[in-house]
Amino acid sequence: MLAYCVVVADDLFKALADPTRRTILDELTEKSGQTLFEICSRLSMKHRLGISRQAVSQHLAVLEAAGLVETRREGRYKFHDLNAAPLRQIVERWLVPDTSGPQESAP
Amino acid sequence: MKIHLTSIFVDDQAKAEHFYTEVLGFVKKHDVPVGEKDRWLTVVSPDEPDGTELLLEPVGHPAARTYRDTLVEDGIPLAQFAVDDVRAEYRRLHGLGVRFTQEPLETGPVTTAVFDDTCGNLIQIATKPR
């Protein structure tokens, strides 16, 4: 169980370590459910990042491996959604819970 | 050299004729029977009746289908049309039941949106850069 958590954490921290991937997460926070084309448009037009579609695909694969991005098929299209749940591990690992208030248990 | 015609593959020409004229608002320019069931079917913008024609070409080749399906999966449009106001056009088309894979997105001077043409393609609408 501990080993599993370490592996998951490694993927998570690796995913978050890259500025382009953090920008992708920012954009998915603004609007969940984007096609690869929309993500590429946002990176190139809004953030002026000269990045190929293949490179964006690879970044998305890393984010998906870390559980931060989920893909969903809807008819003929594929959409990417943000899943911030894995970030809870970071909070639970180091932040001491505030015992004075009501506590919420993690799933 | 001038671009007087560009083409897009469509699953069904009758369906395409309906969508591109009744829904999008283009005007039919040429409609000539070709072979047994196909037509040379082109539309133009009502603003530019002598402008570039869009050929609604029947998708016959299996490779075209794979090509389109792969692009559609990633949300990549196969054509781009200019509109004065992307948000207004989005509201109008959305109201008519058109499926958008990308809602209006402002990126600097240009606003874009992407919708499904019901004939197998994604189309991007964009404001003309001023």
JSON list of C-alpha atoms in Angstrom, two decimals:
[
{"chain": "A", "resi": 1, "resn": "MET", "atom": "CA", "xyz": [0.00, 0.00, 0.00]},
{"chain": "A", "resi": 2, "resn": "LEU", "atom": "CA", "xyz": [2.81, 2.36, 0.93]},
{"chain": "A", "resi": 3, "resn": "ALA", "atom": "CA", "xyz": [4.74, 1.43, -2.22]},
{"chain": "A", "resi": 4, "resn": "TYR", "atom": "CA", "xyz": [1.63, 2.08, -4.29]},
{"chain": "A", "resi": 5, "resn": "CYS", "atom": "CA", "xyz": [1.21, 5.51, -2.72]},
{"chain": "A", "resi": 6, "resn": "VAL", "atom": "CA", "xyz": [4.84, 6.37, -3.46]},
{"chain": "A", "resi": 7, "resn": "VAL", "atom": "CA", "xyz": [4.42, 5.40, -7.12]},
{"chain": "A", "resi": 8, "resn": "VAL", "atom": "CA", "xyz": [1.23, 7.45, -7.40]},
{"chain": "A", "resi": 9, "resn": "ALA", "atom": "CA", "xyz": [2.92, 10.38, -5.69]},
{"chain": "A", "resi": 10, "resn": "ASP", "atom": "CA", "xyz": [5.89, 10.17, -8.06]},
{"chain": "A", "resi": 11, "resn": "ASP", "atom": "CA", "xyz": [3.56, 10.40, -11.06]},
{"chain": "A", "resi": 12, "resn": "LEU", "atom": "CA", "xyz": [1.71, 13.27, -9.45]},
{"chain": "A", "resi": 13, "resn": "PHE", "atom": "CA", "xyz": [4.78, 15.34, -8.65]},
{"chain": "A", "resi": 14, "resn": "LYS", "atom": "CA", "xyz": [6.33, 14.62, -12.02]},
{"chain": "A", "resi": 15, "resn": "ALA", "atom": "CA", "xyz": [3.12, 15.77, -13.70]},
{"chain": "A", "resi": 16, "resn": "LEU", "atom": "CA", "xyz": [3.04, 19.00, -11.71]},
{"chain": "A", "resi": 17, "resn": "ALA", "atom": "CA", "xyz": [6.72, 19.76, -12.22]},
{"chain": "A", "resi": 18, "resn": "ASP", "atom": "CA", "xyz": [6.28, 21.03, -15.77]},
{"chain": "A", "resi": 19, "resn": "PRO", "atom": "CA", "xyz": [5.05, 24.59, -16.42]},
{"chain": "A", "resi": 20, "resn": "THR", "atom": "CA", "xyz": [3.24, 23.64, -19.64]},
{"chain": "A", "resi": 21, "resn": "ARG", "atom": "CA", "xyz": [1.34, 20.92, -17.82]},
{"chain": "A", "resi": 22, "resn": "ARG", "atom": "CA", "xyz": [0.40, 23.36, -15.09]},
{"chain": "A", "resi": 23, "resn": "THR", "atom": "CA", "xyz": [-0.89, 25.72, -17.77]},
{"chain": "A", "resi": 24, "resn": "ILE", "atom": "CA", "xyz": [-2.98, 22.89, -19.23]},
{"chain": "A", "resi": 25, "resn": "LEU", "atom": "CA", "xyz": [-4.45, 22.32, -15.75]},
{"chain": "A", "resi": 26, "resn": "ASP", "atom": "CA", "xyz": [-5.14, 26.08, -15.45]},
{"chain": "A", "resi": 27, "resn": "GLU", "atom": "CA", "xyz": [-7.04, 26.00, -18.73]},
{"chain": "A", "resi": 28, "resn": "LEU", "atom": "CA", "xyz": [-9.01, 22.90, -17.77]},
{"chain": "A", "resi": 29, "resn": "THR", "atom": "CA", "xyz": [-9.86, 24.61, -14.47]},
{"chain": "A", "resi": 30, "resn": "GLU", "atom": "CA", "xyz": [-11.32, 27.49, -16.48]},
{"chain": "A", "resi": 31, "resn": "LYS", "atom": "CA", "xyz": [-13.37, 25.09, -18.54]},
{"chain": "A", "resi": 32, "resn": "SER", "atom": "CA", "xyz": [-13.57, 21.33, -18.19]},
{"chain": "A", "resi": 33, "resn": "GLY", "atom": "CA", "xyz": [-14.37, 19.14, -21.17]},
{"chain": "A", "resi": 34, "resn": "GLN", "atom": "CA", "xyz": [-11.98, 20.28, -23.91]},
{"chain": "A", "resi": 35, "resn": "THR", "atom": "CA", "xyz": [-10.92, 18.55, -27.11]},
{"chain": "A", "resi": 36, "resn": "LEU", "atom": "CA", "xyz": [-7.22, 18.22, -27.91]},
{"chain": "A", "resi": 37, "resn": "PHE", "atom": "CA", "xyz": [-7.77, 20.95, -30.53]},
{"chain": "A", "resi": 38, "resn": "GLU", "atom": "CA", "xyz": [-9.15, 23.39, -27.96]},
{"chain": "A", "resi": 39, "resn": "ILE", "atom": "CA", "xyz": [-6.29, 22.72, -25.53]},
{"chain": "A", "resi": 40, "resn": "CYS", "atom": "CA", "xyz": [-3.78, 23.31, -28.34]},
{"chain": "A", "resi": 41, "resn": "SER", "atom": "CA", "xyz": [-5.60, 26.52, -29.36]},
{"chain": "A", "resi": 42, "resn": "ARG", "atom": "CA", "xyz": [-5.50, 27.84, -25.82]},
{"chain": "A", "resi": 43, "resn": "LEU", "atom": "CA", "xyz": [-1.79, 27.08, -25.42]},
{"chain": "A", "resi": 44, "resn": "SER", "atom": "CA", "xyz": [-0.76, 28.57, -28.74]},
{"chain": "A", "resi": 45, "resn": "MET", "atom": "CA", "xyz": [-3.15, 31.51, -29.06]},
{"chain": "A", "resi": 46, "resn": "LYS", "atom": "CA", "xyz": [-3.65, 32.52, -25.45]},
{"chain": "A", "resi": 47, "resn": "HIS", "atom": "CA", "xyz": [-0.32, 31.60, -23.96]},
{"chain": "A", "resi": 48, "resn": "ARG", "atom": "CA", "xyz": [1.81, 31.96, -27.10]},
{"chain": "A", "resi": 49, "resn": "LEU", "atom": "CA", "xyz": [3.43, 28.60, -26.47]},
{"chain": "A", "resi": 50, "resn": "GLY", "atom": "CA", "xyz": [5.07, 27.22, -29.60]},
{"chain": "A", "resi": 51, "resn": "ILE", "atom": "CA", "xyz": [4.23, 23.61, -28.92]},
{"chain": "A", "resi": 52, "resn": "SER", "atom": "CA", "xyz": [3.28, 20.82, -31.29]},
{"chain": "A", "resi": 53, "resn": "ARG", "atom": "CA", "xyz": [0.07, 18.83, -31.07]},
{"chain": "A", "resi": 54, "resn": "GLN", "atom": "CA", "xyz": [2.14, 15.69, -30.44]},
{"chain": "A", "resi": 55, "resn": "ALA", "atom": "CA", "xyz": [3.88, 17.36, -27.50]},
{"chain": "A", "resi": 56, "resn": "VAL", "atom": "CA", "xyz": [0.52, 18.43, -26.05]},
{"chain": "A", "resi": 57, "resn": "SER", "atom": "CA", "xyz": [-0.70, 14.85, -26.43]},
{"chain": "A", "resi": 58, "resn": "GLN", "atom": "CA", "xyz": [2.34, 13.63, -24.49]},
{"chain": "A", "resi": 59, "resn": "HIS", "atom": "CA", "xyz": [1.75, 16.17, -21.72]},
{"chain": "A", "resi": 60, "resn": "LEU", "atom": "CA", "xyz": [-1.86, 15.05, -21.52]},
{"chain": "A", "resi": 61, "resn": "ALA", "atom": "CA", "xyz": [-0.74, 11.42, -21.24]},
{"chain": "A", "resi": 62, "resn": "VAL", "atom": "CA", "xyz": [1.48, 12.32, -18.26]},
{"chain": "A", "resi": 63, "resn": "LEU", "atom": "CA", "xyz": [-1.40, 14.22, -16.62]},
{"chain": "A", "resi": 64, "resn": "GLU", "atom": "CA", "xyz": [-3.71, 11.29, -17.28]},
{"chain": "A", "resi": 65, "resn": "ALA", "atom": "CA", "xyz": [-1.22, 8.83, -15.74]},
{"chain": "A", "resi": 66, "resn": "ALA", "atom": "CA", "xyz": [-1.17, 11.00, -12.63]},
{"chain": "A", "resi": 67, "resn": "GLY", "atom": "CA", "xyz": [-4.97, 10.96, -12.54]},
{"chain": "A", "resi": 68, "resn": "LEU", "atom": "CA", "xyz": [-5.19, 14.74, -12.92]},
{"chain": "A", "resi": 69, "resn": "VAL", "atom": "CA", "xyz": [-6.85, 14.56, -16.34]},
{"chain": "A", "resi": 70, "resn": "GLU", "atom": "CA", "xyz": [-9.53, 12.15, -17.42]},
{"chain": "A", "resi": 71, "resn": "THR", "atom": "CA", "xyz": [-10.70, 11.53, -20.95]},
{"chain": "A", "resi": 72, "resn": "ARG", "atom": "CA", "xyz": [-14.27, 10.90, -21.92]},
{"chain": "A", "resi": 73, "resn": "ARG", "atom": "CA", "xyz": [-15.69, 9.80, -25.23]},
{"chain": "A", "resi": 74, "resn": "GLU", "atom": "CA", "xyz": [-18.91, 11.36, -26.34]},
{"chain": "A", "resi": 75, "resn": "GLY", "atom": "CA", "xyz": [-20.07, 10.13, -29.70]},
{"chain": "A", "resi": 76, "resn": "ARG", "atom": "CA", "xyz": [-17.26, 10.78, -32.16]},
{"chain": "A", "resi": 77, "resn": "TYR", "atom": "CA", "xyz": [-15.43, 13.26, -29.94]},
{"chain": "A", "resi": 78, "resn": "LYS", "atom": "CA", "xyz": [-12.96, 12.88, -27.10]},
{"chain": "A", "resi": 79, "resn": "PHE", "atom": "CA", "xyz": [-13.01, 15.40, -24.26]},
{"chain": "A", "resi": 80, "resn": "HIS", "atom": "CA", "xyz": [-10.50, 16.03, -21.46]},
{"chain": "A", "resi": 81, "resn": "ASP", "atom": "CA", "xyz": [-11.72, 16.77, -17.95]},
{"chain": "A", "resi": 82, "resn": "LEU", "atom": "CA", "xyz": [-9.83, 17.99, -14.92]},
{"chain": "A", "resi": 83, "resn": "ASN", "atom": "CA", "xyz": [-9.75, 15.74, -11.86]},
{"chain": "A", "resi": 84, "resn": "ALA", "atom": "CA", "xyz": [-8.24, 17.59, -8.90]},
{"chain": "A", "resi": 85, "resn": "ALA", "atom": "CA", "xyz": [-8.85, 14.70, -6.47]},
{"chain": "A", "resi": 86, "resn": "PRO", "atom": "CA", "xyz": [-5.24, 13.37, -6.53]},
{"chain": "A", "resi": 87, "resn": "LEU", "atom": "CA", "xyz": [-4.09, 16.73, -5.15]},
{"chain": "A", "resi": 88, "resn": "ARG", "atom": "CA", "xyz": [-5.71, 15.69, -1.88]},
{"chain": "A", "resi": 89, "resn": "GLN", "atom": "CA", "xyz": [-2.75, 13.33, -1.34]},
{"chain": "A", "resi": 90, "resn": "ILE", "atom": "CA", "xyz": [-0.45, 16.34, -1.11]},
{"chain": "A", "resi": 91, "resn": "VAL", "atom": "CA", "xyz": [-2.68, 18.00, 1.43]},
{"chain": "A", "resi": 92, "resn": "GLU", "atom": "CA", "xyz": [-3.07, 14.87, 3.50]},
{"chain": "A", "resi": 93, "resn": "ARG", "atom": "CA", "xyz": [0.61, 14.05, 3.43]},
{"chain": "A", "resi": 94, "resn": "TRP", "atom": "CA", "xyz": [1.96, 17.22, 5.00]},
{"chain": "A", "resi": 95, "resn": "LEU", "atom": "CA", "xyz": [-0.76, 19.54, 6.13]},
{"chain": "A", "resi": 96, "resn": "VAL", "atom": "CA", "xyz": [-1.77, 18.89, 9.71]},
{"chain": "A", "resi": 97, "resn": "PRO", "atom": "CA", "xyz": [-5.56, 18.82, 9.89]},
{"chain": "A", "resi": 98, "resn": "ASP", "atom": "CA", "xyz": [-7.15, 21.59, 11.88]},
{"chain": "A", "resi": 99, "resn": "THR", "atom": "CA", "xyz": [-8.58, 19.72, 14.88]},
{"chain": "A", "resi": 100, "resn": "SER", "atom": "CA", "xyz": [-10.63, 22.65, 16.13]},
{"chain": "A", "resi": 101, "resn": "GLY", "atom": "CA", "xyz": [-13.12, 22.59, 13.28]},
{"chain": "A", "resi": 102, "resn": "PRO", "atom": "CA", "xyz": [-15.37, 19.84, 11.90]},
{"chain": "A", "resi": 103, "resn": "GLN", "atom": "CA", "xyz": [-13.35, 17.26, 9.98]},
{"chain": "A", "resi": 104, "resn": "GLU", "atom": "CA", "xyz": [-14.19, 15.87, 6.63]},
{"chain": "A", "resi": 105, "resn": "SER", "atom": "CA", "xyz": [-13.02, 12.37, 5.94]},
{"chain": "A", "resi": 106, "resn": "ALA", "atom": "CA", "xyz": [-11.44, 11.62, 2.60]},
{"chain": "A", "resi": 107, "resn": "PRO", "atom": "CA", "xyz": [-13.09, 8.93, 0.45]},
{"chain": "B", "resi": 1, "resn": "MET", "atom": "CA", "xyz": [-4.02, 32.32, -59.15]},
{"chain": "B", "resi": 2, "resn": "LYS", "atom": "CA", "xyz": [-7.25, 32.42, -57.20]},
{"chain": "B", "resi": 3, "resn": "ILE", "atom": "CA", "xyz": [-9.02, 30.04, -54.87]},
{"chain": "B", "resi": 4, "resn": "HIS", "atom": "CA", "xyz": [-12.43, 29.80, -56.48]},
{"chain": "B", "resi": 5, "resn": "LEU", "atom": "CA", "xyz": [-13.48, 26.44, -55.08]},
{"chain": "B", "resi": 6, "resn": "THR", "atom": "CA", "xyz": [-12.68, 24.36, -52.05]},
{"chain": "B", "resi": 7, "resn": "SER", "atom": "CA", "xyz": [-14.26, 21.08, -51.07]},
{"chain": "B", "resi": 8, "resn": "ILE", "atom": "CA", "xyz": [-15.38, 19.21, -48.02]},
{"chain": "B", "resi": 9, "resn": "PHE", "atom": "CA", "xyz": [-16.34, 15.52, -47.84]},
{"chain": "B", "resi": 10, "resn": "VAL", "atom": "CA", "xyz": [-19.89, 14.89, -46.66]},
{"chain": "B", "resi": 11, "resn": "ASP", "atom": "CA", "xyz": [-21.61, 11.65, -45.64]},
{"chain": "B", "resi": 12, "resn": "ASP", "atom": "CA", "xyz": [-24.85, 12.51, -47.36]},
{"chain": "B", "resi": 13, "resn": "GLN", "atom": "CA", "xyz": [-25.29, 15.24, -49.95]},
{"chain": "B", "resi": 14, "resn": "ALA", "atom": "CA", "xyz": [-28.99, 15.82, -49.28]},
{"chain": "B", "resi": 15, "resn": "LYS", "atom": "CA", "xyz": [-28.33, 16.20, -45.58]},
{"chain": "B", "resi": 16, "resn": "ALA", "atom": "CA", "xyz": [-25.37, 18.47, -46.35]},
{"chain": "B", "resi": 17, "resn": "GLU", "atom": "CA", "xyz": [-27.49, 20.62, -48.66]},
{"chain": "B", "resi": 18, "resn": "HIS", "atom": "CA", "xyz": [-30.00, 21.09, -45.86]},
{"chain": "B", "resi": 19, "resn": "PHE", "atom": "CA", "xyz": [-27.41, 21.90, -43.21]},
{"chain": "B", "resi": 20, "resn": "TYR", "atom": "CA", "xyz": [-25.26, 24.23, -45.28]},
{"chain": "B", "resi": 21, "resn": "THR", "atom": "CA", "xyz": [-28.21, 26.20, -46.69]},
{"chain": "B", "resi": 22, "resn": "GLU", "atom": "CA", "xyz": [-31.09, 26.02, -44.18]},
{"chain": "B", "resi": 23, "resn": "VAL", "atom": "CA", "xyz": [-28.99, 25.99, -41.00]},
{"chain": "B", "resi": 24, "resn": "LEU", "atom": "CA", "xyz": [-25.76, 27.79, -41.88]},
{"chain": "B", "resi": 25, "resn": "GLY", "atom": "CA", "xyz": [-27.39, 30.11, -44.41]},
{"chain": "B", "resi": 26, "resn": "PHE", "atom": "CA", "xyz": [-25.26, 29.54, -47.50]},
{"chain": "B", "resi": 27, "resn": "VAL", "atom": "CA", "xyz": [-26.86, 29.69, -50.95]},
{"chain": "B", "resi": 28, "resn": "LYS", "atom": "CA", "xyz": [-26.80, 26.87, -53.47]},
{"chain": "B", "resi": 29, "resn": "LYS", "atom": "CA", "xyz": [-24.76, 27.79, -56.54]},
{"chain": "B", "resi": 30, "resn": "HIS", "atom": "CA", "xyz": [-24.43, 24.64, -58.63]},
{"chain": "B", "resi": 31, "resn": "ASP", "atom": "CA", "xyz": [-26.32, 21.38, -58.50]},
{"chain": "B", "resi": 32, "resn": "VAL", "atom": "CA", "xyz": [-25.45, 19.07, -61.39]},
{"chain": "B", "resi": 33, "resn": "PRO", "atom": "CA", "xyz": [-26.01, 15.29, -61.45]},
{"chain": "B", "resi": 34, "resn": "VAL", "atom": "CA", "xyz": [-22.78, 13.31, -61.71]},
{"chain": "B", "resi": 35, "resn": "GLY", "atom": "CA", "xyz": [-23.04, 9.60, -62.39]},
{"chain": "B", "resi": 36, "resn": "GLU", "atom": "CA", "xyz": [-25.95, 7.67, -60.93]},
{"chain": "B", "resi": 37, "resn": "LYS", "atom": "CA", "xyz": [-26.44, 9.24, -57.54]},
{"chain": "B", "resi": 38, "resn": "ASP", "atom": "CA", "xyz": [-23.80, 11.90, -56.94]},
{"chain": "B", "resi": 39, "resn": "ARG", "atom": "CA", "xyz": [-24.13, 15.61, -57.58]},
{"chain": "B", "resi": 40, "resn": "TRP", "atom": "CA", "xyz": [-21.75, 18.47, -58.25]},
{"chain": "B", "resi": 41, "resn": "LEU", "atom": "CA", "xyz": [-23.16, 20.47, -55.38]},
{"chain": "B", "resi": 42, "resn": "THR", "atom": "CA", "xyz": [-21.69, 23.81, -54.40]},
{"chain": "B", "resi": 43, "resn": "VAL", "atom": "CA", "xyz": [-22.74, 26.61, -52.07]},
{"chain": "B", "resi": 44, "resn": "VAL", "atom": "CA", "xyz": [-21.61, 30.21, -51.67]},
{"chain": "B", "resi": 45, "resn": "SER", "atom": "CA", "xyz": [-21.99, 32.89, -49.06]},
{"chain": "B", "resi": 46, "resn": "PRO", "atom": "CA", "xyz": [-25.07, 35.12, -49.64]},
{"chain": "B", "resi": 47, "resn": "ASP", "atom": "CA", "xyz": [-22.71, 38.07, -49.06]},
{"chain": "B", "resi": 48, "resn": "GLU", "atom": "CA", "xyz": [-20.42, 36.95, -51.89]},
{"chain": "B", "resi": 49, "resn": "PRO", "atom": "CA", "xyz": [-22.47, 35.14, -54.57]},
{"chain": "B", "resi": 50, "resn": "ASP", "atom": "CA", "xyz": [-19.47, 35.24, -56.89]},
{"chain": "B", "resi": 51, "resn": "GLY", "atom": "CA", "xyz": [-17.01, 34.36, -54.16]},
{"chain": "B", "resi": 52, "resn": "THR", "atom": "CA", "xyz": [-15.33, 31.07, -53.31]},
{"chain": "B", "resi": 53, "resn": "GLU", "atom": "CA", "xyz": [-17.59, 28.05, -53.79]},
{"chain": "B", "resi": 54, "resn": "LEU", "atom": "CA", "xyz": [-17.69, 25.25, -51.28]},
{"chain": "B", "resi": 55, "resn": "LEU", "atom": "CA", "xyz": [-18.09, 21.85, -52.93]},
{"chain": "B", "resi": 56, "resn": "LEU", "atom": "CA", "xyz": [-20.05, 19.37, -50.83]},
{"chain": "B", "resi": 57, "resn": "GLU", "atom": "CA", "xyz": [-18.38, 16.25, -52.11]},
{"chain": "B", "resi": 58, "resn": "PRO", "atom": "CA", "xyz": [-19.65, 12.73, -51.39]},
{"chain": "B", "resi": 59, "resn": "VAL", "atom": "CA", "xyz": [-17.24, 10.80, -49.22]},
{"chain": "B", "resi": 60, "resn": "GLY", "atom": "CA", "xyz": [-16.54, 7.72, -51.28]},
{"chain": "B", "resi": 61, "resn": "HIS", "atom": "CA", "xyz": [-13.02, 6.69, -50.45]},
{"chain": "B", "resi": 62, "resn": "PRO", "atom": "CA", "xyz": [-12.60, 4.65, -47.24]},
{"chain": "B", "resi": 63, "resn": "ALA", "atom": "CA", "xyz": [-9.39, 6.53, -46.43]},
{"chain": "B", "resi": 64, "resn": "ALA", "atom": "CA", "xyz": [-11.35, 9.78, -46.27]},
{"chain": "B", "resi": 65, "resn": "ARG", "atom": "CA", "xyz": [-13.54, 8.31, -43.57]},
{"chain": "B", "resi": 66, "resn": "THR", "atom": "CA", "xyz": [-10.58, 7.27, -41.41]},
{"chain": "B", "resi": 67, "resn": "TYR", "atom": "CA", "xyz": [-8.97, 10.65, -41.93]},
{"chain": "B", "resi": 68, "resn": "ARG", "atom": "CA", "xyz": [-12.10, 12.53, -40.90]},
{"chain": "B", "resi": 69, "resn": "ASP", "atom": "CA", "xyz": [-12.90, 10.29, -37.93]},
{"chain": "B", "resi": 70, "resn": "THR", "atom": "CA", "xyz": [-9.39, 10.68, -36.54]},
{"chain": "B", "resi": 71, "resn": "LEU", "atom": "CA", "xyz": [-9.53, 14.47, -36.84]},
{"chain": "B", "resi": 72, "resn": "VAL", "atom": "CA", "xyz": [-13.02, 14.67, -35.37]},
{"chain": "B", "resi": 73, "resn": "GLU", "atom": "CA", "xyz": [-11.94, 12.61, -32.35]},
{"chain": "B", "resi": 74, "resn": "ASP", "atom": "CA", "xyz": [-9.33, 15.25, -31.51]},
{"chain": "B", "resi": 75, "resn": "GLY", "atom": "CA", "xyz": [-11.76, 18.09, -32.24]},
{"chain": "B", "resi": 76, "resn": "ILE", "atom": "CA", "xyz": [-9.85, 19.35, -35.29]},
{"chain": "B", "resi": 77, "resn": "PRO", "atom": "CA", "xyz": [-11.96, 21.35, -37.77]},
{"chain": "B", "resi": 78, "resn": "LEU", "atom": "CA", "xyz": [-11.70, 20.74, -41.52]},
{"chain": "B", "resi": 79, "resn": "ALA", "atom": "CA", "xyz": [-12.82, 24.19, -42.63]},
{"chain": "B", "resi": 80, "resn": "GLN", "atom": "CA", "xyz": [-13.07, 27.67, -41.24]},
{"chain": "B", "resi": 81, "resn": "PHE", "atom": "CA", "xyz": [-15.77, 30.22, -41.99]},
{"chain": "B", "resi": 82, "resn": "ALA", "atom": "CA", "xyz": [-15.67, 33.90, -41.05]},
{"chain": "B", "resi": 83, "resn": "VAL", "atom": "CA", "xyz": [-18.53, 35.50, -39.13]},
{"chain": "B", "resi": 84, "resn": "ASP", "atom": "CA", "xyz": [-19.00, 39.01, -37.73]},
{"chain": "B", "resi": 85, "resn": "ASP", "atom": "CA", "xyz": [-19.86, 37.84, -34.24]},
{"chain": "B", "resi": 86, "resn": "VAL", "atom": "CA", "xyz": [-18.93, 34.34, -33.08]},
{"chain": "B", "resi": 87, "resn": "ARG", "atom": "CA", "xyz": [-20.98, 34.55, -29.89]},
{"chain": "B", "resi": 88, "resn": "ALA", "atom": "CA", "xyz": [-24.13, 35.65, -31.72]},
{"chain": "B", "resi": 89, "resn": "GLU", "atom": "CA", "xyz": [-23.65, 32.90, -34.30]},
{"chain": "B", "resi": 90, "resn": "TYR", "atom": "CA", "xyz": [-23.04, 30.39, -31.51]},
{"chain": "B", "resi": 91, "resn": "ARG", "atom": "CA", "xyz": [-26.32, 31.36, -29.85]},
{"chain": "B", "resi": 92, "resn": "ARG", "atom": "CA", "xyz": [-28.20, 31.18, -33.14]},
{"chain": "B", "resi": 93, "resn": "LEU", "atom": "CA", "xyz": [-26.81, 27.76, -34.16]},
{"chain": "B", "resi": 94, "resn": "HIS", "atom": "CA", "xyz": [-27.01, 26.35, -30.66]},
{"chain": "B", "resi": 95, "resn": "GLY", "atom": "CA", "xyz": [-30.66, 27.35, -30.62]},
{"chain": "B", "resi": 96, "resn": "LEU", "atom": "CA", "xyz": [-31.13, 25.36, -33.83]},
{"chain": "B", "resi": 97, "resn": "GLY", "atom": "CA", "xyz": [-29.69, 22.28, -32.14]},
{"chain": "B", "resi": 98, "resn": "VAL", "atom": "CA", "xyz": [-26.19, 22.41, -33.62]},
{"chain": "B", "resi": 99, "resn": "ARG", "atom": "CA", "xyz": [-23.64, 20.49, -31.53]},
{"chain": "B", "resi": 100, "resn": "PHE", "atom": "CA", "xyz": [-20.53, 22.50, -30.58]},
{"chain": "B", "resi": 101, "resn": "THR", "atom": "CA", "xyz": [-17.31, 20.74, -29.53]},
{"chain": "B", "resi": 102, "resn": "GLN", "atom": "CA", "xyz": [-15.76, 24.08, -28.62]},
{"chain": "B", "resi": 103, "resn": "GLU", "atom": "CA", "xyz": [-17.78, 26.95, -27.24]},
{"chain": "B", "resi": 104, "resn": "PRO", "atom": "CA", "xyz": [-16.75, 30.50, -28.16]},
{"chain": "B", "resi": 105, "resn": "LEU", "atom": "CA", "xyz": [-13.16, 31.04, -27.06]},
{"chain": "B", "resi": 106, "resn": "GLU", "atom": "CA", "xyz": [-11.44, 34.42, -27.07]},
{"chain": "B", "resi": 107, "resn": "THR", "atom": "CA", "xyz": [-7.77, 34.16, -27.90]},
{"chain": "B", "resi": 108, "resn": "GLY", "atom": "CA", "xyz": [-6.34, 37.63, -28.35]},
{"chain": "B", "resi": 109, "resn": "PRO", "atom": "CA", "xyz": [-7.95, 39.41, -31.28]},
{"chain": "B", "resi": 110, "resn": "VAL", "atom": "CA", "xyz": [-9.75, 36.33, -32.59]},
{"chain": "B", "resi": 111, "resn": "THR", "atom": "CA", "xyz": [-12.76, 34.50, -31.20]},
{"chain": "B", "resi": 112, "resn": "THR", "atom": "CA", "xyz": [-13.40, 30.97, -32.43]},
{"chain": "B", "resi": 113, "resn": "ALA", "atom": "CA", "xyz": [-15.89, 28.15, -31.92]},
{"chain": "B", "resi": 114, "resn": "VAL", "atom": "CA", "xyz": [-16.16, 24.65, -33.41]},
{"chain": "B", "resi": 115, "resn": "PHE", "atom": "CA", "xyz": [-19.30, 22.74, -34.36]},
{"chain": "B", "resi": 116, "resn": "ASP", "atom": "CA", "xyz": [-20.36, 19.49, -36.01]},
{"chain": "B", "resi": 117, "resn": "ASP", "atom": "CA", "xyz": [-21.80, 19.87, -39.52]},
{"chain": "B", "resi": 118, "resn": "THR", "atom": "CA", "xyz": [-23.90, 16.66, -39.12]},
{"chain": "B", "resi": 119, "resn": "CYS", "atom": "CA", "xyz": [-22.18, 15.30, -42.25]},
{"chain": "B", "resi": 120, "resn": "GLY", "atom": "CA", "xyz": [-19.03, 14.01, -40.61]},
{"chain": "B", "resi": 121, "resn": "ASN", "atom": "CA", "xyz": [-16.95, 17.16, -40.18]},
{"chain": "B", "resi": 122, "resn": "LEU", "atom": "CA", "xyz": [-16.09, 19.75, -37.61]},
{"chain": "B", "resi": 123, "resn": "ILE", "atom": "CA", "xyz": [-16.22, 23.37, -38.75]},
{"chain": "B", "resi": 124, "resn": "GLN", "atom": "CA", "xyz": [-14.60, 26.34, -37.09]},
{"chain": "B", "resi": 125, "resn": "ILE", "atom": "CA", "xyz": [-16.16, 29.79, -37.12]},
{"chain": "B", "resi": 126, "resn": "ALA", "atom": "CA", "xyz": [-13.97, 32.77, -36.42]},
{"chain": "B", "resi": 127, "resn": "THR", "atom": "CA", "xyz": [-14.16, 36.52, -36.35]},
{"chain": "B", "resi": 128, "resn": "LYS", "atom": "CA", "xyz": [-12.20, 38.20, -39.10]},
{"chain": "B", "resi": 129, "resn": "PRO", "atom": "CA", "xyz": [-9.09, 39.79, -37.63]},
{"chain": "B", "resi": 130, "resn": "ARG", "atom": "CA", "xyz": [-9.58, 43.54, -37.92]}
]
